[in-house]
Short mmCIF file of C-alpha atoms and ligand atoms in Angstrom, two decimals:
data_model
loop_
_atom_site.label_atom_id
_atom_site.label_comp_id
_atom_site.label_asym_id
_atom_site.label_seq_id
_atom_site.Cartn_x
_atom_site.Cartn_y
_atom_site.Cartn_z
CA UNK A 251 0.00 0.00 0.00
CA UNK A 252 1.69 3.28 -1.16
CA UNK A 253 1.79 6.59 1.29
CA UNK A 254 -1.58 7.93 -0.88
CA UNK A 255 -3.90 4.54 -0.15
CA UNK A 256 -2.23 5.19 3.37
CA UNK A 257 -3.05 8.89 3.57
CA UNK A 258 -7.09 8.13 2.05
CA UNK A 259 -7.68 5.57 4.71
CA UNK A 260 -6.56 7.90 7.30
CA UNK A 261 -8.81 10.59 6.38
CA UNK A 262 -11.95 7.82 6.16
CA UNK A 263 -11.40 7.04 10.06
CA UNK A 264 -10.15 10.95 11.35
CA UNK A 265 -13.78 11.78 9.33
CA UNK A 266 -15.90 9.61 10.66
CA UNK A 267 -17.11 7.89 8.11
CA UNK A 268 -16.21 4.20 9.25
CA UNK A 269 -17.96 3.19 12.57
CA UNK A 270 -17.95 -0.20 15.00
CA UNK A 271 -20.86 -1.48 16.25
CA UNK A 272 -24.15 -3.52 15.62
CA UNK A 273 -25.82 -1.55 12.25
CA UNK A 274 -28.41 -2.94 10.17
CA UNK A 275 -27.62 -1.97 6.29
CA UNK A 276 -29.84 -0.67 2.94
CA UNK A 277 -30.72 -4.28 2.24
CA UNK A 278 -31.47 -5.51 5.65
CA UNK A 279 -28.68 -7.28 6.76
CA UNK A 280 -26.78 -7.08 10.16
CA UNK A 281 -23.32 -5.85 9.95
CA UNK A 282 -20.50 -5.25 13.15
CA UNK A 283 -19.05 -2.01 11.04
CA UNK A 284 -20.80 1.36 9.56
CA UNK A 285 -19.45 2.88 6.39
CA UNK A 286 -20.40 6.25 4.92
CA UNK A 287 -18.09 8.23 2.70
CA UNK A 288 -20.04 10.85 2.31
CA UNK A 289 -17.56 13.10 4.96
CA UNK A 290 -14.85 12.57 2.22
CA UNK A 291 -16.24 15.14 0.00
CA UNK A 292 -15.71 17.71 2.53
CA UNK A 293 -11.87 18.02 1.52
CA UNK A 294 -10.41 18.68 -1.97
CA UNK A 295 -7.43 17.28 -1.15
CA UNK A 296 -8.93 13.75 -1.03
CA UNK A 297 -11.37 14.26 -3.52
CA UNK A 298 -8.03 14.63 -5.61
CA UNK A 299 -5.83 11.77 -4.21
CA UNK A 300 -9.29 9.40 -5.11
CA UNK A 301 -8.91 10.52 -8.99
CA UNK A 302 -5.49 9.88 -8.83
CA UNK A 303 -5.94 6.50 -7.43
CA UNK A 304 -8.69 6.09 -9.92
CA UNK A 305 -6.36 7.39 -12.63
CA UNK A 306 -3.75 4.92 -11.45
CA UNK A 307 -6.33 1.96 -11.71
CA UNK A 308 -7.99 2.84 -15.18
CA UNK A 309 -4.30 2.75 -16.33
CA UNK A 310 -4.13 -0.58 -15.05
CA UNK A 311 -7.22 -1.73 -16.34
CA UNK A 312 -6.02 -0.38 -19.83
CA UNK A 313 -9.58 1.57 -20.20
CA UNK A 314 -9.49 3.99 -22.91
CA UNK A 315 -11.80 6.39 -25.04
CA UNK A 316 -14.83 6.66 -22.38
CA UNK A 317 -16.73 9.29 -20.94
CA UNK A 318 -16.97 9.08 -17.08
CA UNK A 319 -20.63 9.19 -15.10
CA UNK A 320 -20.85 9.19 -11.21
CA UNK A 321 -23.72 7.60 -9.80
CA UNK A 322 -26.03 9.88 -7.85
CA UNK A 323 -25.10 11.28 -5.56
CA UNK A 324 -22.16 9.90 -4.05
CA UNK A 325 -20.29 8.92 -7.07
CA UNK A 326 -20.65 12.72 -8.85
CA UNK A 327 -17.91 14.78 -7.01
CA UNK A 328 -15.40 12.22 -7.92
CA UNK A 329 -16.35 11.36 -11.39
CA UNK A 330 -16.40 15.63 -11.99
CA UNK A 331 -13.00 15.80 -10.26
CA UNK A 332 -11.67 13.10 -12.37
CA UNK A 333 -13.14 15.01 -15.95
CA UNK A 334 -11.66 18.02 -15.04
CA UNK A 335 -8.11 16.76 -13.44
CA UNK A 336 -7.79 14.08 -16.45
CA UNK A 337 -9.56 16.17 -19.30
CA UNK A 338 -12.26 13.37 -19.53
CA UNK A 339 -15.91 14.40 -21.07
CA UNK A 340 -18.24 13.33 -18.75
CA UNK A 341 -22.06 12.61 -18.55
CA UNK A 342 -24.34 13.10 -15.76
CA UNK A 343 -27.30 10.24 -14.81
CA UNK A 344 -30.03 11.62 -12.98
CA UNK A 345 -31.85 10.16 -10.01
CA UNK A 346 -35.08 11.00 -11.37
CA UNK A 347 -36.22 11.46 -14.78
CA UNK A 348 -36.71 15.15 -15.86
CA UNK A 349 -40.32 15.83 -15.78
CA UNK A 350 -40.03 18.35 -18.65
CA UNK A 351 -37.99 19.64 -21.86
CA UNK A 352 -36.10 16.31 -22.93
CA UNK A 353 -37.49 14.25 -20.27
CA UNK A 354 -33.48 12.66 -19.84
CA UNK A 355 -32.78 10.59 -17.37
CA UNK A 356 -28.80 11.10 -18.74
CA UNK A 357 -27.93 14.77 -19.39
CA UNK A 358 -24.69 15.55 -21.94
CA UNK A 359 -25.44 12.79 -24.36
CA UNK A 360 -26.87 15.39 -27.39
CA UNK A 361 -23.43 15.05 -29.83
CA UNK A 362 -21.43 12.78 -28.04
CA UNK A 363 -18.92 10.59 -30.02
CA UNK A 364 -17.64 8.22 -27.56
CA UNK A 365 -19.86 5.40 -27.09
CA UNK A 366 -18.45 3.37 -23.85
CA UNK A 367 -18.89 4.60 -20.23
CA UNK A 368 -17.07 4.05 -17.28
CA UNK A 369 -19.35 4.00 -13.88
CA UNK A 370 -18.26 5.80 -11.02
CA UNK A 371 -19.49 4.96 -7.12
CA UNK A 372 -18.31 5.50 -3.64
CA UNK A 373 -19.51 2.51 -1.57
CA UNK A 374 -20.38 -1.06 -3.23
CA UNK A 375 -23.05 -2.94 -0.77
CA UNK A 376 -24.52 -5.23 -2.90
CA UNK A 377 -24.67 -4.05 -6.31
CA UNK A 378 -27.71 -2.46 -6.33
CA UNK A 379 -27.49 0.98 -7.43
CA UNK A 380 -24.72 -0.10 -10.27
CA UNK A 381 -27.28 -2.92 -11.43
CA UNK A 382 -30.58 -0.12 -11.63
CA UNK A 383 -28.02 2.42 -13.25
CA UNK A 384 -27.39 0.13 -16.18
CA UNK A 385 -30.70 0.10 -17.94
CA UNK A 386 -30.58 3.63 -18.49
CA UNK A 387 -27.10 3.46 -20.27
CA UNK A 388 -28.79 0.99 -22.37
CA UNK A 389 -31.03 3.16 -23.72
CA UNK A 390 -28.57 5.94 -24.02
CA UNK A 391 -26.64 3.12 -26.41
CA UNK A 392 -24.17 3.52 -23.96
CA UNK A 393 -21.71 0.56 -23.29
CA UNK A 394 -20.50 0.26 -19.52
CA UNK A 395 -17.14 -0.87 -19.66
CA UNK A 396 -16.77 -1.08 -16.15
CA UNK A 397 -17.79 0.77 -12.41
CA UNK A 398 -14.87 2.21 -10.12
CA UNK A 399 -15.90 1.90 -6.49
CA UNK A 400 -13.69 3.80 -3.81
CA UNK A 401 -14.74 0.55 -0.88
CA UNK A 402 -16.18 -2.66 -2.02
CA UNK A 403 -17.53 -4.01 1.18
CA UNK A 404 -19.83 -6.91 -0.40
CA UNK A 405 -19.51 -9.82 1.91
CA UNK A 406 -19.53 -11.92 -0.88
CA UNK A 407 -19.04 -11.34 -4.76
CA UNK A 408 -22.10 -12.66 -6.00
CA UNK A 409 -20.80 -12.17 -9.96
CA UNK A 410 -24.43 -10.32 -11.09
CA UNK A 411 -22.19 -6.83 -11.95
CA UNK A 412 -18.98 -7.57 -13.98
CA UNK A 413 -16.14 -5.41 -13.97
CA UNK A 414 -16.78 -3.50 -10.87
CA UNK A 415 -13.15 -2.54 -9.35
CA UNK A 416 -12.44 -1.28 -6.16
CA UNK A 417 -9.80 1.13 -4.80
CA UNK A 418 -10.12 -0.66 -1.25
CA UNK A 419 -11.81 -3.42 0.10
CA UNK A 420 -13.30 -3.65 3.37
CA UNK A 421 -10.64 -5.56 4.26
CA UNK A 422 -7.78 -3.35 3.58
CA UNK A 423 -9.68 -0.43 6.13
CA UNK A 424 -10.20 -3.10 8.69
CA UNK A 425 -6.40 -4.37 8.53
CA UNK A 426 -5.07 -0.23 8.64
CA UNK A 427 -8.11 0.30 11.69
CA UNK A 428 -6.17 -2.30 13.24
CA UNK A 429 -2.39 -1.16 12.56
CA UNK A 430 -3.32 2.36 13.72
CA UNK A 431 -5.15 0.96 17.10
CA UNK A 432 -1.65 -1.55 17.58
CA UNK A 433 0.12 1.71 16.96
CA UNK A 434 -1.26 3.60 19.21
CA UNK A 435 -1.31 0.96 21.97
CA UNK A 436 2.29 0.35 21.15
CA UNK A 437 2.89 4.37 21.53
CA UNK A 438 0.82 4.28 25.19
CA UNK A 439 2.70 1.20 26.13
CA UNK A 440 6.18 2.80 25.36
CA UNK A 441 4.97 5.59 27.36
CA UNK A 442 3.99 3.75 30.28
CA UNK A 443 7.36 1.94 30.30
CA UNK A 444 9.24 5.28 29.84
CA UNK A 445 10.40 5.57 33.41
CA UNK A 446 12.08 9.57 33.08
CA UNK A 447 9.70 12.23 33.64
CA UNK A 448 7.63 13.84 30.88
CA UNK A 449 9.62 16.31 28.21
CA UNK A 450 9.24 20.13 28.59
CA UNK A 451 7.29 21.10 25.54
CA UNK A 452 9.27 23.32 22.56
CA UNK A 453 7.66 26.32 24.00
CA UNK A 454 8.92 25.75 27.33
CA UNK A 455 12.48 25.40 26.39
CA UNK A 456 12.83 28.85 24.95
CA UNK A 457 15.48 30.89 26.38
CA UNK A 458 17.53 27.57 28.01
CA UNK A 459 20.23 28.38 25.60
CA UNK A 460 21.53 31.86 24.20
CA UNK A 461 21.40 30.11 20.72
CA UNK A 462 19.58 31.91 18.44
CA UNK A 463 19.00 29.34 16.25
CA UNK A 464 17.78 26.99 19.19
CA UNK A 465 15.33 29.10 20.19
CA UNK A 466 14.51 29.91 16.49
CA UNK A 467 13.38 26.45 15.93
CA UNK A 468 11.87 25.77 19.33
CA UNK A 469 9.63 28.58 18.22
CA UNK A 470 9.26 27.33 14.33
CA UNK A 471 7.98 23.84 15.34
CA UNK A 472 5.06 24.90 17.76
CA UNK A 473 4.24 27.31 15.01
CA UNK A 474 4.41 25.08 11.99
CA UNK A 475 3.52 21.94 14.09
CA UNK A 476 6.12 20.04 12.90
CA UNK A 477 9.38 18.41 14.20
CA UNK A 478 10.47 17.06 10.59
CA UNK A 479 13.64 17.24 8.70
CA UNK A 480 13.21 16.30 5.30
CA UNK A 481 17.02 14.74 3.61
CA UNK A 482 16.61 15.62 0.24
CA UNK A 483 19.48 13.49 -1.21
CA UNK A 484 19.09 13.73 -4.42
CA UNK A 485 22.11 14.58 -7.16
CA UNK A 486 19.90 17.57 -8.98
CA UNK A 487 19.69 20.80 -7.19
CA UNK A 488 16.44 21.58 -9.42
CA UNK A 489 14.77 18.95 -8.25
CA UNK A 490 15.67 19.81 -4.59
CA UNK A 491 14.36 23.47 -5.52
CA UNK A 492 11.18 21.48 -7.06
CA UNK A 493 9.93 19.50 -3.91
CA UNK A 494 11.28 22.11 -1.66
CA UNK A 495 8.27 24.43 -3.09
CA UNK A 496 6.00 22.06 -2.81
CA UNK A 497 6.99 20.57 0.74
CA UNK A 498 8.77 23.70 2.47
CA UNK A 499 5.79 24.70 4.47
CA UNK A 500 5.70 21.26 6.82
CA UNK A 501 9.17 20.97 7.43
CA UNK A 502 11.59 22.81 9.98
CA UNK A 503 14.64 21.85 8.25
CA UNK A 504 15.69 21.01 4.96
CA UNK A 505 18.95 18.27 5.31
CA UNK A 506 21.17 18.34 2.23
CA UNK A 507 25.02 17.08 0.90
CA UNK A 508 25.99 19.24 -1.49
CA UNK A 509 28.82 17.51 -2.77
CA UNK A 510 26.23 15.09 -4.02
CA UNK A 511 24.73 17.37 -6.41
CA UNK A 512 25.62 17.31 -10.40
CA UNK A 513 23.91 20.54 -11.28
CA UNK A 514 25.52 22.67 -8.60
CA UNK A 515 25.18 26.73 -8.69
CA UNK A 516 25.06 29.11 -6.77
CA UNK A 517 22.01 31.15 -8.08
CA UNK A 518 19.70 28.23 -7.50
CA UNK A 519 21.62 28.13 -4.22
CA UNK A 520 20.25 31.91 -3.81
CA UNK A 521 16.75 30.60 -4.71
CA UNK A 522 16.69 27.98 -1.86
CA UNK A 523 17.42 30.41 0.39
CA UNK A 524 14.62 32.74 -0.61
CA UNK A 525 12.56 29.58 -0.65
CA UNK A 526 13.70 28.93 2.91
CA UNK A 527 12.74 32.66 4.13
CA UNK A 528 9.07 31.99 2.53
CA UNK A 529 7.98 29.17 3.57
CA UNK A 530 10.07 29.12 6.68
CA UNK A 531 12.41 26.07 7.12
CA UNK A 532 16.16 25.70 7.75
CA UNK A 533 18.72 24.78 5.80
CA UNK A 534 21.84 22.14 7.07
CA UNK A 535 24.51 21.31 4.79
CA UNK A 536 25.34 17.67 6.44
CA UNK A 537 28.99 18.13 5.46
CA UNK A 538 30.05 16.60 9.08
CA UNK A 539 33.29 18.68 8.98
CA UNK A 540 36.53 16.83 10.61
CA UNK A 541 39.78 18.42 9.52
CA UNK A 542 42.31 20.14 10.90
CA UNK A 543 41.56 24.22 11.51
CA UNK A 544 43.08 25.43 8.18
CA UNK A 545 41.27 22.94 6.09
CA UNK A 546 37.80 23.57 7.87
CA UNK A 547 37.75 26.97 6.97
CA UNK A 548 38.60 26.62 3.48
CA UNK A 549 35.95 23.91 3.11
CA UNK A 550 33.28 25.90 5.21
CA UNK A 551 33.87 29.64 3.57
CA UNK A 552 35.59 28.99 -0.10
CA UNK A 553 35.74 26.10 -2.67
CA UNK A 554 32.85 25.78 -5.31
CA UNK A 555 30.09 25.33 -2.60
CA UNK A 556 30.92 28.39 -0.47
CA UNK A 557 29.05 26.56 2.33
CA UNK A 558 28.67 29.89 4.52
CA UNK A 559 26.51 31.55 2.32
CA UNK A 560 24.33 29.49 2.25
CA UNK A 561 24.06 26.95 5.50
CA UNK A 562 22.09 27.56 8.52
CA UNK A 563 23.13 24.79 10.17
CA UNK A 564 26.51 22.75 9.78
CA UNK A 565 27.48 19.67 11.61
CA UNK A 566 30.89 18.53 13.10
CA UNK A 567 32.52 15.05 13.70
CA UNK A 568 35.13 16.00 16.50
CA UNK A 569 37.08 12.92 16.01
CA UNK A 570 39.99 15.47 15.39
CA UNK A 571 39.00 17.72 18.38
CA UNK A 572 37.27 21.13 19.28
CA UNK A 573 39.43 23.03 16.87
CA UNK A 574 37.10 23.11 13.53
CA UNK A 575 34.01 23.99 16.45
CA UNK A 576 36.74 26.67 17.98
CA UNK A 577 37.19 28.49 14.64
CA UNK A 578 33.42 28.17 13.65
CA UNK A 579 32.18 30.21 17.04
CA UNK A 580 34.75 33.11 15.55
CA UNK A 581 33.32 32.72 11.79
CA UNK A 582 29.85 32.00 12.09
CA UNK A 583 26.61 34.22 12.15
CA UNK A 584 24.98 34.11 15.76
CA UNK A 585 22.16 35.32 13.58
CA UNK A 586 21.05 32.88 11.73
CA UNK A 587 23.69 30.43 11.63
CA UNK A 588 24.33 27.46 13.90
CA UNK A 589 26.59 24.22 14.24
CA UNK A 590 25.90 20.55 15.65
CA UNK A 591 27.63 18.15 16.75
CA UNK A 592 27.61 14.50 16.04
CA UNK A 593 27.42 12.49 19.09
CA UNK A 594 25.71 9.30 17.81
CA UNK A 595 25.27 7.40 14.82
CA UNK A 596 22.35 5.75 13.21
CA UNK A 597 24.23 2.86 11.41
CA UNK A 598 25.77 -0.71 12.13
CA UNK A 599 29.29 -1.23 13.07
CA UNK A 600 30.08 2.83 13.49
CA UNK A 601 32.45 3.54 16.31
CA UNK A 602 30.78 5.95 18.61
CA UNK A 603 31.17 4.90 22.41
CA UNK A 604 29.87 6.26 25.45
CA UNK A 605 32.81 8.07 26.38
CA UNK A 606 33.06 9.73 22.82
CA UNK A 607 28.94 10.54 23.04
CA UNK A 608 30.11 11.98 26.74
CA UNK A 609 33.18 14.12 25.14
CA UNK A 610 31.33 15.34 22.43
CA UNK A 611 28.63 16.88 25.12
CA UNK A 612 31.37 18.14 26.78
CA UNK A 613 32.99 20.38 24.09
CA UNK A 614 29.27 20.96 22.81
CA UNK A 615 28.78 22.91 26.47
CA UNK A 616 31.74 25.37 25.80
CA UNK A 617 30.69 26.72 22.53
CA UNK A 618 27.94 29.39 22.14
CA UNK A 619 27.61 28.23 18.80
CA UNK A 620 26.88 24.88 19.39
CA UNK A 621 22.51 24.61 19.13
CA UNK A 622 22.52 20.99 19.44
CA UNK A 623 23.55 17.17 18.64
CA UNK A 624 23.01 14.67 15.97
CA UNK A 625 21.99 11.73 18.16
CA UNK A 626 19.46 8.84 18.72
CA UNK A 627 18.73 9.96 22.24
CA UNK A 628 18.77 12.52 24.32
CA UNK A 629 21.54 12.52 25.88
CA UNK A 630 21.63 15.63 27.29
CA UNK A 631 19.55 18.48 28.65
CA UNK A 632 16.63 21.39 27.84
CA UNK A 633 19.58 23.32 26.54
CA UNK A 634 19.93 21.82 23.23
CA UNK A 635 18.41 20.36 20.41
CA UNK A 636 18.47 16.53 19.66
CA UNK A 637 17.94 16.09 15.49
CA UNK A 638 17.57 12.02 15.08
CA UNK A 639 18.44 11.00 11.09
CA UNK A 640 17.93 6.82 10.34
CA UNK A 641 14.00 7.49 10.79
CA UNK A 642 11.48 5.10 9.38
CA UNK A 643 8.44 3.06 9.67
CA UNK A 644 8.32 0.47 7.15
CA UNK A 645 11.54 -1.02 7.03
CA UNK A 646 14.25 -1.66 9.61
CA UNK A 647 17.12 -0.75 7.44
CA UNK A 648 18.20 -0.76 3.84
CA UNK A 649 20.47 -2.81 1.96
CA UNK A 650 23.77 -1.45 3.24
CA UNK A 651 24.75 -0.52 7.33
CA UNK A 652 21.63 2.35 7.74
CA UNK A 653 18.86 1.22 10.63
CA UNK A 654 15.94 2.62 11.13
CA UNK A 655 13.81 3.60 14.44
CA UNK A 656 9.94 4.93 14.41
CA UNK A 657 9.24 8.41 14.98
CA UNK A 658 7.44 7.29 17.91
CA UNK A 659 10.70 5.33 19.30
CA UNK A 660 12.68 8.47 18.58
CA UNK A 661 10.12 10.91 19.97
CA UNK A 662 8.73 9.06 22.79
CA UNK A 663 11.27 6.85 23.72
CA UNK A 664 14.16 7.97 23.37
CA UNK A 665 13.28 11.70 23.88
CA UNK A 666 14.88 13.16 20.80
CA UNK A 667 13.52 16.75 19.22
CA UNK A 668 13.55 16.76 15.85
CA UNK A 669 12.81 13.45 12.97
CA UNK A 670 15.12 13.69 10.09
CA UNK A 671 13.29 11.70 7.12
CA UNK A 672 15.17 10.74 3.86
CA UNK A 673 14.51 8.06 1.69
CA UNK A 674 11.13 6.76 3.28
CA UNK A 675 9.93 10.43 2.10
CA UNK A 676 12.13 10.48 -1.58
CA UNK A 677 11.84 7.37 -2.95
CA UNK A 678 8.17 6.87 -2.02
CA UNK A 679 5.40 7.16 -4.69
CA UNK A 680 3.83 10.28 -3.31
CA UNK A 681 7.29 12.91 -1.44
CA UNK A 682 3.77 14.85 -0.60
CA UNK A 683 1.71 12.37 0.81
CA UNK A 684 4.92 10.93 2.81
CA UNK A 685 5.76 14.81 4.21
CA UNK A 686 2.50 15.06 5.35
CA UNK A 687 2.52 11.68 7.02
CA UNK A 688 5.56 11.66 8.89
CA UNK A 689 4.99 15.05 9.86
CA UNK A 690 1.87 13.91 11.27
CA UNK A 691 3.50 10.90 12.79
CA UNK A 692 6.09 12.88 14.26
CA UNK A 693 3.78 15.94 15.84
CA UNK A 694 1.23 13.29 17.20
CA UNK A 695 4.34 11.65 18.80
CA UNK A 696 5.39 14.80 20.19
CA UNK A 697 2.20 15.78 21.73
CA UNK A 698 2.04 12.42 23.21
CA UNK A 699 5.33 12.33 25.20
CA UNK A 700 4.24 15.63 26.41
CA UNK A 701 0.88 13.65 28.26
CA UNK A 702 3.04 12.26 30.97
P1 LIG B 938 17.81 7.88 4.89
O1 LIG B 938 16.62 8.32 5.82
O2 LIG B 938 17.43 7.90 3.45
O3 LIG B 938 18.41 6.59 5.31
O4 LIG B 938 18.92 9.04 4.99
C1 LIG B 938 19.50 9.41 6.16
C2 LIG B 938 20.28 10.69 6.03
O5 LIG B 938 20.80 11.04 7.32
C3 LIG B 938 21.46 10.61 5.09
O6 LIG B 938 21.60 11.86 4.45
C4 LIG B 938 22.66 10.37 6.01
O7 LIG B 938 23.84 10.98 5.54
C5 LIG B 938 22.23 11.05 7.29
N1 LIG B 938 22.71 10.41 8.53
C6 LIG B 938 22.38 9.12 8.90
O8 LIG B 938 21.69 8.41 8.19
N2 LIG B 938 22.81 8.63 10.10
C7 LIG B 938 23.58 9.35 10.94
O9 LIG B 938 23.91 8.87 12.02
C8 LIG B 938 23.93 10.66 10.58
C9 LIG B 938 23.49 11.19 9.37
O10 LIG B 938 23.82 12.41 9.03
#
C-alpha cells in the first residue's frame, strides 16, 4: 500500500465515516461495522488523491476512449474531479427522470462521439445501485465498460455486476483500523514503560540556551507543528528546488550534501534560500566537517560550494578535536547560523562509544555556537536540540549498514527533538503524501510524550 492509499484511509477514520458497532444496512442485513463516505467530499485534497488513485487503476485496467458518469449522488464529485483533473468528457445520470424539456434521465449525451462509459461509485453494498443504473445506459446506447468503487464491502461477490473494481476493500480499512489501534497501543505502552519524567514542551524550552537558532526552531515547530527534517538526497539541485516548493511549508529543516549534487550553482543556491525565508524552514549542509583548523575553513567559507553563504546549520565530527568547532564560534553568524555536533550514529558497526557521546557533550557545552547534537537519544539536557536521522516506519534498514527507528521510538522513547526523514519520504510514490505523514506521525508523537 503506497503513502496515498495510506493517507485516504486515514482521512476515512479521522472523518468519521467508518464506525464499529451492531448496524443494520440498505438491504437488511446485520453488519458489526458502519461505512459512509459521504464526509470525504468535505476536503479537496482527497477528492483529488481518489482521482489519482482512480487514474492509477484505469491505467491498469487499460480503459481507454470513455466518458466518465458518477452515480447519484455519491459517485458525482469524484467522477467531476476526475473530468476536469484528467480532461475526460463526462455525462451526468439523474436520479429522477426530468419531468419536462427532454425528459433525460442522462444529461450531456446530445453530440457525443464516444460510445463506452465508465461508472463511477463510492460505496459497493450489494450491487444495487450499479445494477438499476445500467438500464438507463442501455437506452442511451451507452456501453458500460466497467464501475470504479472507492470501498467494495460486499460480503460476498455474487458475480451479477462484472467489472466492478475497487480502490479498497473492506478488508484493507479493517487491517489499517487495526495497525493504527496496535500503533497507538504500542505508543501508550512505550509511554507507560518510559520511566524519566515527561519532556518540557518546545515552548517551554525557549530561552535555556543563548542560541539563536535553538530558540529559532523551538519557536518554528510549535508554530508550523512540525518536528520534521526532510534529507533531500538527491544529485539535482532543481529537483531539490522542485519538492522544496511544494513541501517547504511542513518541514523545519531542509537536510542536504551538497557535494552530491551534479547541477551545482550558486544562483539556484540563492533561490533555496529565498525559498527557505518563505515558507520558513532551515537549511543544514550535512557536510560533518573533521579536519584540521586550516582545512575547515577553506571547506566551510571557499571552494565551489561556499558553504557559509548558504548553510544555517553545519554539523561537526570532533574525532579530530574542538578546533574546527573553535574556529566556527569566531566565523559563524549568531544570527542565523548554527553548528551541531555528532554524538551518535544511526548505522551498524560505526564507532561511537559512550565516552566519545560523553566528550562530544562536553565540548558541545563550551561553545555558544553549538545549538545541538546529531543523536538517537537525548543525551543531554533542555539546553539543546536533539535532530535524530535513520527514521522510518516500514523497514528496519536498507540494503547497506543504515537502521531505522519509528518516529514514535525516537520521539517518545528515546526523547529526541527533531525526525530527520530521507529516503522513506524520496523514494516513495507520493514525497507529498509521505511529508505530510511523517509530519503527522512525528507531531502526534510529540504531543504524546508531552501527556506524561
Ligand atoms: P535515509 O533516511 O534515506 O536513510 O537518509 C539518512 C540521512 O541522514 C542521510 O543523508 C545520512 O547521511 C544522514 N545520517 C544518517 O543516516 N545517520 C547518521 O547517524 C547521521 C546522518 O547524518
Amino acid at each position: 500500500m503506497d503513502s496515498r492509499q495510506h493517507y485516504i484511509l486515514q482521512r476515512i477514520i479521522e472523518l468519521n465515516c467508518f464506525k464499529e458497532g451492531k448496524f443494520t444496512l440498505k438491504n437488511g442485513s446485520e453488519s458489526n461495522y458502519y461505512i459512509n463516505l459521504r464526509n470525504l467530499i468535505r476536503e479537496p485534497e482527497v477528492i483529488k488523491v481518489i482521482c489519482e488513485l482512480i487514474y492509477d487503476k484505469i491505467n491498469f485496467l487499460s480503459w481507454k476512449d470513455f466518458v466518465i458518469c458518477g452515480l447519484p449522488y455519491a459517485g458525482i464529485p469524484y467522477a467531476q474531479g476526475y473530468s476536469i483533473l484528467y480532461n475526460t468528457p463526462s455525462v451526468f445520470l439523474r436520479k429522477e427522470q426530468k419531468k419536462h424539456g427532454m425528459n433525460n434521465m442522462i444529461d450531456g449525451l446530445e453530440g457525443l462521439d464516444k460510445k463506452k462509459v465508465l461508472l463511477i461509485d463510492d460505496v459497493i453494498t450489494s450491487g444495487s445501485s450499479i445494477q438499476e443504473s445500467l438500464v438507463h445506459f442501455e437506452k442511451a446506447k451507452l456501453e458500460v465498460i466497467g464501475t470504479i468503487v472507492i470501498m467494495d464491502r460486499r460480503i460476498e461477490n455474487t458475480g451479477l455486476i462484472e467489472n466492478v473494481n475497487s480502490l479498497f476493500k473492506l478488508e484493507d480499512l479493517l487491517q489499517y483500523n487495526s495497525y493504527r489501534k496496535a500503533n497507538l497501543l504500542q505508543e501508550t505502552q512505550l509511554l507507560s514503560s518510559k520511566t524519566e519524567e515527561s519532556r518540557k514542551s518546545y515552548g517551554e524550552r525557549v530561552g535555556l540556551s543563548n542560541n539563536k537558532m535553538f530558540n529559532f526552531l523551538l519557536n518554528l515547530m510549535e508554530e508550523k507543528k512540525s518536528n520534521l527534517a526532510v534529507s533531500l538526497d538527491y544529485t539535482s539541485l532543481k529537483q531539490i528546488y522542485k519538492i522544496l516548493s511544494v513541501i517547504g511549508e511542513h518541514i523545519v529543516i531542509v537536510k542536504l550534501h551538497m557535494d552530491i549534487i551534479e547541477d551545482f550553482d550558486m544562483d539556484l543556491c540563492s533561490q533555496i534560500v529565498k525559498l527557505s525565508k518563505d515558507l520558513k524552514f532551515v537549511i543544514f549542509e550535512d557536510r560533518k566537517f573533521s579536519e584540521i583548523g586550516s582545512i575547515f575553513q577553506k571547506q566551510y567559507q571557499g571552494g565551489m560550494y561556499r558553504i557559509s553563504e548558504w548553510a544555517n546549520l553545519v554539523n561537526f565530527h570532533l574525532i579530530s578535536g574542538d578546533s574546527n568547532i573553535q574556529l566556527f564560534d569566531k566565523i559563524y553568524n549568531p544570527k542565523d547560523q548554527a553548528g551541531l555536533l555528532v554524538a551518535q550514529m544511526s548505522n551498524k558497526g560505526n564507532l561511537f562509544s559512550k565516552d566519545y557521546t560523553n566528550q562530544v557533550i562536553e565540548i558541545g557545552k563550551r561553545f555558544a555556537s553549538v545549538c545541538g547534537f546529531i543523536s538517537q537519544e537525548k543525551i543531554a539536557g533542555d539546553g539543546f536540540l536533539y535532530l535524530t536521522p535513520g527514521i522510518g516506519i516500514a523497514k528496519e534498514g536498507d540494503a547497506l549498514d543504515q537502521q531505522y527507528k519509528s518516529p514514535q521510538q525516537a520521539l517518545i522513547v528515546d526523547g529526541t527533538d527533531i525526525i530527520i526523514v530521507g529516503r522513506n519520504i524520496t523514494q516513495s510514490k507520493s514525497v507529498v503524501k509521505s511529508t505530510l505523514l511523517y509530519k503527522e506521525l512525528g507531531w502526534s508523537s510529540y504531543l504524546l510524550s508531552l501527556r506524561r
